[in-house]
Amino acid sequence: DGGITQSPKYLFRKEGQNVTLSCEQNLNHDAMYWYRQDPGQGLRLIYYSQIVNDFQKGDIAEGYSVSREKKESFPLTVTSAQKNPTAFYLCASSIEGGRLGANVLTFGAGSRLTVL
Amino acid sequence: AQSVAQPEDQVKVAEGNPLTVKCTYSVSGNPYLFWYVQYPNRGLQFLLKYITGDNLVKGSYGFEAEFNKSQTSFHLKKPSALVSDSALYFCAVRDGNQAGTALIFGKGTTLSVSS
């Protein structure tokens, strides 16, 4: 089945540690996105990538880093510089091309990060 | 800059009654508008979208939404609510005239349908 796989589903981190959240898609989608979800704040964009080896900052990129070395993979690293990292993280992907921006996002099931 | 607002944190309706979840948007170019639904501890699922054409858009699970350009709104509606419709609903917008932009989401509205 085609889809997006996020791992791990639950992750606990001590303060000061970096952690990396995995996002893999087998949909052959061009674009990939990372969103952060906090109660009452909806989804906020962290980073997105429209092609391999290129990515752009979203609204809340500080304290996060990404890479896009392969089309199917877009890992997110939450660094120790992120002051409040406890949240639910969602990865998504979409086809680009055609009518730009009109394509639907497919979401993974999410990763819940808790800082102890 | 683009933005989207969902003025209600929560909407409560009785099963069988019509439901409306409100959304207003702001973009400088042509709006591409989307509705997504999220069940607890899950990712988001696509419901429907407006890109161009007919202002009334029909989507999954009997939902529909009406694009109103003068009011810059894209309210989600369903004629008869089900208990299983209870979930968190997100409206999202993208500026169709700007290349390289991502989808911006509202804060979400929790829909509660009582039996």
mmCIF file of C-alpha atoms in Angstrom:
data_model
loop_
_atom_site.group_PDB
_atom_site.id
_atom_site.type_symbol
_atom_site.label_atom_id
_atom_site.label_comp_id
_atom_site.label_asym_id
_atom_site.label_seq_id
_atom_site.Cartn_x
_atom_site.Cartn_y
_atom_site.Cartn_z
ATOM 1 C CA ASP A 1 0.000 0.000 0.000
ATOM 2 C CA GLY A 2 1.193 3.479 -0.789
ATOM 3 C CA GLY A 3 1.463 5.976 1.981
ATOM 4 C CA ILE A 4 3.585 7.901 4.441
ATOM 5 C CA THR A 5 5.319 6.223 7.340
ATOM 6 C CA GLN A 6 6.406 8.215 10.363
ATOM 7 C CA SER A 7 8.560 6.747 13.088
ATOM 8 C CA PRO A 8 8.731 6.469 15.966
ATOM 9 C CA LYS A 9 5.114 6.949 16.950
ATOM 10 C CA TYR A 10 6.083 7.969 20.486
ATOM 11 C CA LEU A 11 9.425 9.399 21.547
ATOM 12 C CA PHE A 12 10.725 10.620 24.871
ATOM 13 C CA ARG A 13 13.705 12.904 25.096
ATOM 14 C CA LYS A 14 15.732 14.425 27.863
ATOM 15 C CA GLU A 15 16.398 18.118 27.753
ATOM 16 C CA GLY A 16 19.517 18.954 25.761
ATOM 17 C CA GLN A 17 19.276 15.975 23.438
ATOM 18 C CA ASN A 18 18.767 16.104 19.704
ATOM 19 C CA VAL A 19 16.229 13.698 18.219
ATOM 20 C CA THR A 20 15.406 12.785 14.639
ATOM 21 C CA LEU A 21 11.921 11.938 13.422
ATOM 22 C CA SER A 22 11.688 9.787 10.329
ATOM 23 C CA CYS A 23 9.304 10.346 7.421
ATOM 24 C CA GLU A 24 9.254 8.025 4.414
ATOM 25 C CA GLN A 25 6.800 8.023 1.503
ATOM 26 C CA ASN A 26 6.318 5.575 -1.352
ATOM 27 C CA LEU A 27 3.825 7.695 -3.249
ATOM 28 C CA ASN A 28 6.425 9.157 -5.607
ATOM 29 C CA HIS A 29 5.405 12.609 -4.402
ATOM 30 C CA ASP A 30 7.655 15.535 -5.143
ATOM 31 C CA ALA A 31 6.938 17.754 -2.153
ATOM 32 C CA MET A 32 7.191 16.943 1.533
ATOM 33 C CA TYR A 33 6.268 18.948 4.618
ATOM 34 C CA TRP A 34 6.669 18.968 8.382
ATOM 35 C CA TYR A 35 3.994 20.460 10.604
ATOM 36 C CA ARG A 36 3.845 20.816 14.368
ATOM 37 C CA GLN A 37 0.512 20.468 16.168
ATOM 38 C CA ASP A 38 -0.170 21.886 19.611
ATOM 39 C CA PRO A 39 -3.568 21.944 21.340
ATOM 40 C CA GLY A 40 -5.513 25.061 20.383
ATOM 41 C CA GLN A 41 -2.897 26.217 17.879
ATOM 42 C CA GLY A 42 -3.666 24.032 14.926
ATOM 43 C CA LEU A 43 -0.910 23.037 12.534
ATOM 44 C CA ARG A 44 2.137 25.220 12.075
ATOM 45 C CA LEU A 45 4.586 24.725 9.230
ATOM 46 C CA ILE A 46 8.173 23.920 10.206
ATOM 47 C CA TYR A 47 9.904 23.125 6.897
ATOM 48 C CA TYR A 48 8.948 22.021 3.430
ATOM 49 C CA SER A 49 10.747 20.684 0.399
ATOM 50 C CA GLN A 50 9.545 20.738 -3.179
ATOM 51 C CA ILE A 51 12.458 18.870 -4.743
ATOM 52 C CA VAL A 52 15.432 16.793 -3.634
ATOM 53 C CA ASN A 53 18.316 18.724 -2.072
ATOM 54 C CA ASP A 54 16.185 21.833 -1.576
ATOM 55 C CA PHE A 55 13.980 22.960 1.307
ATOM 56 C CA GLN A 56 12.468 26.135 2.729
ATOM 57 C CA LYS A 57 11.776 27.351 6.234
ATOM 58 C CA GLY A 58 8.217 27.578 7.398
ATOM 59 C CA ASP A 59 6.773 29.763 10.132
ATOM 60 C CA ILE A 60 8.497 28.063 13.090
ATOM 61 C CA ALA A 61 11.802 26.659 11.768
ATOM 62 C CA GLU A 62 13.977 27.823 14.673
ATOM 63 C CA GLY A 63 15.417 24.888 16.596
ATOM 64 C CA TYR A 64 14.696 22.392 13.809
ATOM 65 C CA SER A 65 16.681 21.063 10.863
ATOM 66 C CA VAL A 66 15.833 18.883 7.863
ATOM 67 C CA SER A 67 17.467 17.178 4.912
ATOM 68 C CA ARG A 68 16.126 15.935 1.594
ATOM 69 C CA GLU A 69 18.774 13.653 0.126
ATOM 70 C CA LYS A 70 16.242 11.266 -1.388
ATOM 71 C CA LYS A 71 12.838 11.892 -2.901
ATOM 72 C CA GLU A 72 11.121 9.479 -0.544
ATOM 73 C CA SER A 73 12.681 10.651 2.717
ATOM 74 C CA PHE A 74 12.429 13.901 4.700
ATOM 75 C CA PRO A 75 13.757 13.478 8.265
ATOM 76 C CA LEU A 76 13.263 16.182 10.868
ATOM 77 C CA THR A 77 15.786 16.807 13.635
ATOM 78 C CA VAL A 78 14.576 18.537 16.767
ATOM 79 C CA THR A 79 17.647 20.148 18.254
ATOM 80 C CA SER A 80 18.387 21.232 21.799
ATOM 81 C CA ALA A 81 17.865 24.812 20.606
ATOM 82 C CA GLN A 82 14.121 24.188 20.336
ATOM 83 C CA LYS A 83 12.838 25.573 23.631
ATOM 84 C CA ASN A 84 9.493 23.821 23.776
ATOM 85 C CA PRO A 85 9.694 20.677 21.654
ATOM 86 C CA THR A 86 6.899 18.652 23.264
ATOM 87 C CA ALA A 87 4.287 18.343 20.515
ATOM 88 C CA PHE A 88 2.679 16.132 17.894
ATOM 89 C CA TYR A 89 4.634 16.210 14.626
ATOM 90 C CA LEU A 90 3.001 15.513 11.295
ATOM 91 C CA CYS A 91 4.714 14.785 8.002
ATOM 92 C CA ALA A 92 2.894 15.205 4.704
ATOM 93 C CA SER A 93 3.573 14.922 0.997
ATOM 94 C CA SER A 94 1.991 16.010 -2.270
ATOM 95 C CA ILE A 95 2.466 15.865 -5.993
ATOM 96 C CA GLU A 96 3.739 19.066 -7.467
ATOM 97 C CA GLY A 97 3.238 20.112 -11.037
ATOM 98 C CA GLY A 98 0.019 20.623 -12.886
ATOM 99 C CA ARG A 99 -1.920 23.457 -11.320
ATOM 100 C CA LEU A 100 0.603 24.529 -8.718
ATOM 101 C CA GLY A 101 -0.648 24.292 -5.175
ATOM 102 C CA ALA A 102 -3.899 22.564 -6.041
ATOM 103 C CA ASN A 103 -2.809 19.139 -4.994
ATOM 104 C CA VAL A 104 -3.968 17.352 -1.885
ATOM 105 C CA LEU A 105 -1.619 16.642 1.002
ATOM 106 C CA THR A 106 -1.324 13.084 2.252
ATOM 107 C CA PHE A 107 -0.439 12.880 5.938
ATOM 108 C CA GLY A 108 1.396 10.358 8.017
ATOM 109 C CA ALA A 109 -0.010 9.148 11.346
ATOM 110 C CA GLY A 110 2.241 11.464 13.337
ATOM 111 C CA SER A 111 4.981 11.252 15.950
ATOM 112 C CA ARG A 112 4.413 12.419 19.517
ATOM 113 C CA LEU A 113 7.530 13.840 21.145
ATOM 114 C CA THR A 114 7.670 14.371 24.887
ATOM 115 C CA VAL A 115 10.567 16.101 26.602
ATOM 116 C CA LEU A 116 11.136 14.865 30.128
ATOM 117 C CA ALA B 1 0.732 36.905 3.357
ATOM 118 C CA GLN B 2 -1.935 34.262 3.564
ATOM 119 C CA SER B 3 -3.959 33.334 6.613
ATOM 120 C CA VAL B 4 -7.020 31.380 7.606
ATOM 121 C CA ALA B 5 -9.332 31.748 10.595
ATOM 122 C CA GLN B 6 -11.726 29.313 12.197
ATOM 123 C CA PRO B 7 -13.710 31.475 14.611
ATOM 124 C CA GLU B 8 -15.213 28.623 16.637
ATOM 125 C CA ASP B 9 -13.096 26.351 18.809
ATOM 126 C CA GLN B 10 -16.009 23.956 19.181
ATOM 127 C CA VAL B 11 -19.303 23.228 17.450
ATOM 128 C CA LYS B 12 -21.944 21.046 19.047
ATOM 129 C CA VAL B 13 -24.910 19.585 17.174
ATOM 130 C CA ALA B 14 -27.387 16.783 17.700
ATOM 131 C CA GLU B 15 -27.334 13.777 15.414
ATOM 132 C CA GLY B 16 -29.573 14.297 12.393
ATOM 133 C CA ASN B 17 -29.315 18.083 12.516
ATOM 134 C CA PRO B 18 -27.418 20.117 9.925
ATOM 135 C CA LEU B 19 -23.918 21.259 10.827
ATOM 136 C CA THR B 20 -21.749 24.176 9.769
ATOM 137 C CA VAL B 21 -18.072 24.702 10.569
ATOM 138 C CA LYS B 22 -16.911 28.209 9.679
ATOM 139 C CA CYS B 23 -13.746 29.295 7.883
ATOM 140 C CA THR B 24 -12.570 32.657 6.569
ATOM 141 C CA TYR B 25 -9.371 33.296 4.670
ATOM 142 C CA SER B 26 -7.028 35.990 3.444
ATOM 143 C CA VAL B 27 -4.764 35.705 0.406
ATOM 144 C CA SER B 28 -3.495 38.271 -2.048
ATOM 145 C CA GLY B 29 -4.043 36.080 -5.120
ATOM 146 C CA ASN B 30 -6.467 33.300 -6.016
ATOM 147 C CA PRO B 31 -7.367 31.166 -3.000
ATOM 148 C CA TYR B 32 -6.970 27.418 -3.066
ATOM 149 C CA LEU B 33 -9.077 26.179 -0.141
ATOM 150 C CA PHE B 34 -9.142 22.819 1.593
ATOM 151 C CA TRP B 35 -10.889 21.035 4.452
ATOM 152 C CA TYR B 36 -9.240 18.209 6.384
ATOM 153 C CA VAL B 37 -10.476 16.083 9.281
ATOM 154 C CA GLN B 38 -8.443 14.569 12.114
ATOM 155 C CA TYR B 39 -9.435 11.754 14.438
ATOM 156 C CA PRO B 40 -7.629 11.403 17.821
ATOM 157 C CA ASN B 41 -3.897 10.658 17.565
ATOM 158 C CA ARG B 42 -4.079 10.305 13.804
ATOM 159 C CA GLY B 43 -2.920 12.247 10.796
ATOM 160 C CA LEU B 44 -5.218 14.460 8.766
ATOM 161 C CA GLN B 45 -7.542 13.161 6.070
ATOM 162 C CA PHE B 46 -8.623 15.184 3.049
ATOM 163 C CA LEU B 47 -12.336 16.041 2.775
ATOM 164 C CA LEU B 48 -12.704 18.474 -0.129
ATOM 165 C CA LYS B 49 -11.136 21.403 -1.938
ATOM 166 C CA TYR B 50 -12.005 24.472 -3.978
ATOM 167 C CA ILE B 51 -9.637 25.492 -6.733
ATOM 168 C CA THR B 52 -11.895 27.025 -9.370
ATOM 169 C CA GLY B 53 -15.334 26.581 -10.889
ATOM 170 C CA ASP B 54 -18.584 25.880 -9.072
ATOM 171 C CA ASN B 55 -18.738 27.620 -5.698
ATOM 172 C CA LEU B 56 -20.391 24.601 -4.061
ATOM 173 C CA VAL B 57 -17.943 21.777 -3.602
ATOM 174 C CA LYS B 58 -18.944 18.265 -2.606
ATOM 175 C CA GLY B 59 -16.545 15.988 -0.776
ATOM 176 C CA SER B 60 -16.175 12.814 1.223
ATOM 177 C CA TYR B 61 -18.673 11.436 3.764
ATOM 178 C CA GLY B 62 -21.500 13.731 2.611
ATOM 179 C CA PHE B 63 -19.687 16.976 3.424
ATOM 180 C CA GLU B 64 -19.825 20.037 1.202
ATOM 181 C CA ALA B 65 -18.462 23.558 1.345
ATOM 182 C CA GLU B 66 -19.425 26.827 -0.277
ATOM 183 C CA PHE B 67 -16.847 29.269 -1.550
ATOM 184 C CA ASN B 68 -17.963 32.881 -1.071
ATOM 185 C CA LYS B 69 -15.501 35.311 -2.603
ATOM 186 C CA SER B 70 -17.169 38.494 -1.357
ATOM 187 C CA GLN B 71 -17.183 37.247 2.242
ATOM 188 C CA THR B 72 -13.832 35.434 1.868
ATOM 189 C CA SER B 73 -15.392 32.378 3.443
ATOM 190 C CA PHE B 74 -15.355 28.629 2.853
ATOM 191 C CA HIS B 75 -17.750 27.106 5.403
ATOM 192 C CA LEU B 76 -18.032 23.340 5.745
ATOM 193 C CA LYS B 77 -21.551 21.917 5.859
ATOM 194 C CA LYS B 78 -23.427 18.663 6.139
ATOM 195 C CA PRO B 79 -27.229 18.335 5.952
ATOM 196 C CA SER B 80 -27.519 15.619 8.607
ATOM 197 C CA ALA B 81 -24.786 15.043 11.203
ATOM 198 C CA LEU B 82 -23.682 11.628 12.425
ATOM 199 C CA VAL B 83 -22.085 10.785 15.767
ATOM 200 C CA SER B 84 -19.143 9.418 13.773
ATOM 201 C CA ASP B 85 -18.557 12.917 12.346
ATOM 202 C CA SER B 86 -17.210 13.971 15.750
ATOM 203 C CA ALA B 87 -13.607 14.991 15.119
ATOM 204 C CA LEU B 88 -11.262 17.956 14.684
ATOM 205 C CA TYR B 89 -11.729 19.865 11.429
ATOM 206 C CA PHE B 90 -9.128 22.056 9.760
ATOM 207 C CA CYS B 91 -9.544 24.628 7.041
ATOM 208 C CA ALA B 92 -6.453 25.428 4.967
ATOM 209 C CA VAL B 93 -5.503 27.935 2.270
ATOM 210 C CA ARG B 94 -2.814 28.385 -0.294
ATOM 211 C CA ASP B 95 -2.218 31.342 -2.623
ATOM 212 C CA GLY B 96 -2.642 29.958 -6.127
ATOM 213 C CA ASN B 97 -0.778 32.899 -7.651
ATOM 214 C CA GLN B 98 2.407 32.380 -5.695
ATOM 215 C CA ALA B 99 4.764 29.586 -6.621
ATOM 216 C CA GLY B 100 6.639 27.785 -3.899
ATOM 217 C CA THR B 101 4.207 28.417 -1.064
ATOM 218 C CA ALA B 102 2.927 25.818 1.366
ATOM 219 C CA LEU B 103 -0.530 25.142 2.750
ATOM 220 C CA ILE B 104 -1.477 27.229 5.806
ATOM 221 C CA PHE B 105 -3.905 25.725 8.314
ATOM 222 C CA GLY B 106 -6.398 27.243 10.708
ATOM 223 C CA LYS B 107 -6.395 26.384 14.407
ATOM 224 C CA GLY B 108 -9.081 23.776 14.005
ATOM 225 C CA THR B 109 -12.675 23.346 15.170
ATOM 226 C CA THR B 110 -13.777 20.439 17.312
ATOM 227 C CA LEU B 111 -17.102 19.056 16.148
ATOM 228 C CA SER B 112 -19.133 17.154 18.723
ATOM 229 C CA VAL B 113 -22.245 15.307 17.547
ATOM 230 C CA SER B 114 -24.496 13.982 20.306
ATOM 231 C CA SER B 115 -26.849 11.046 19.923
#
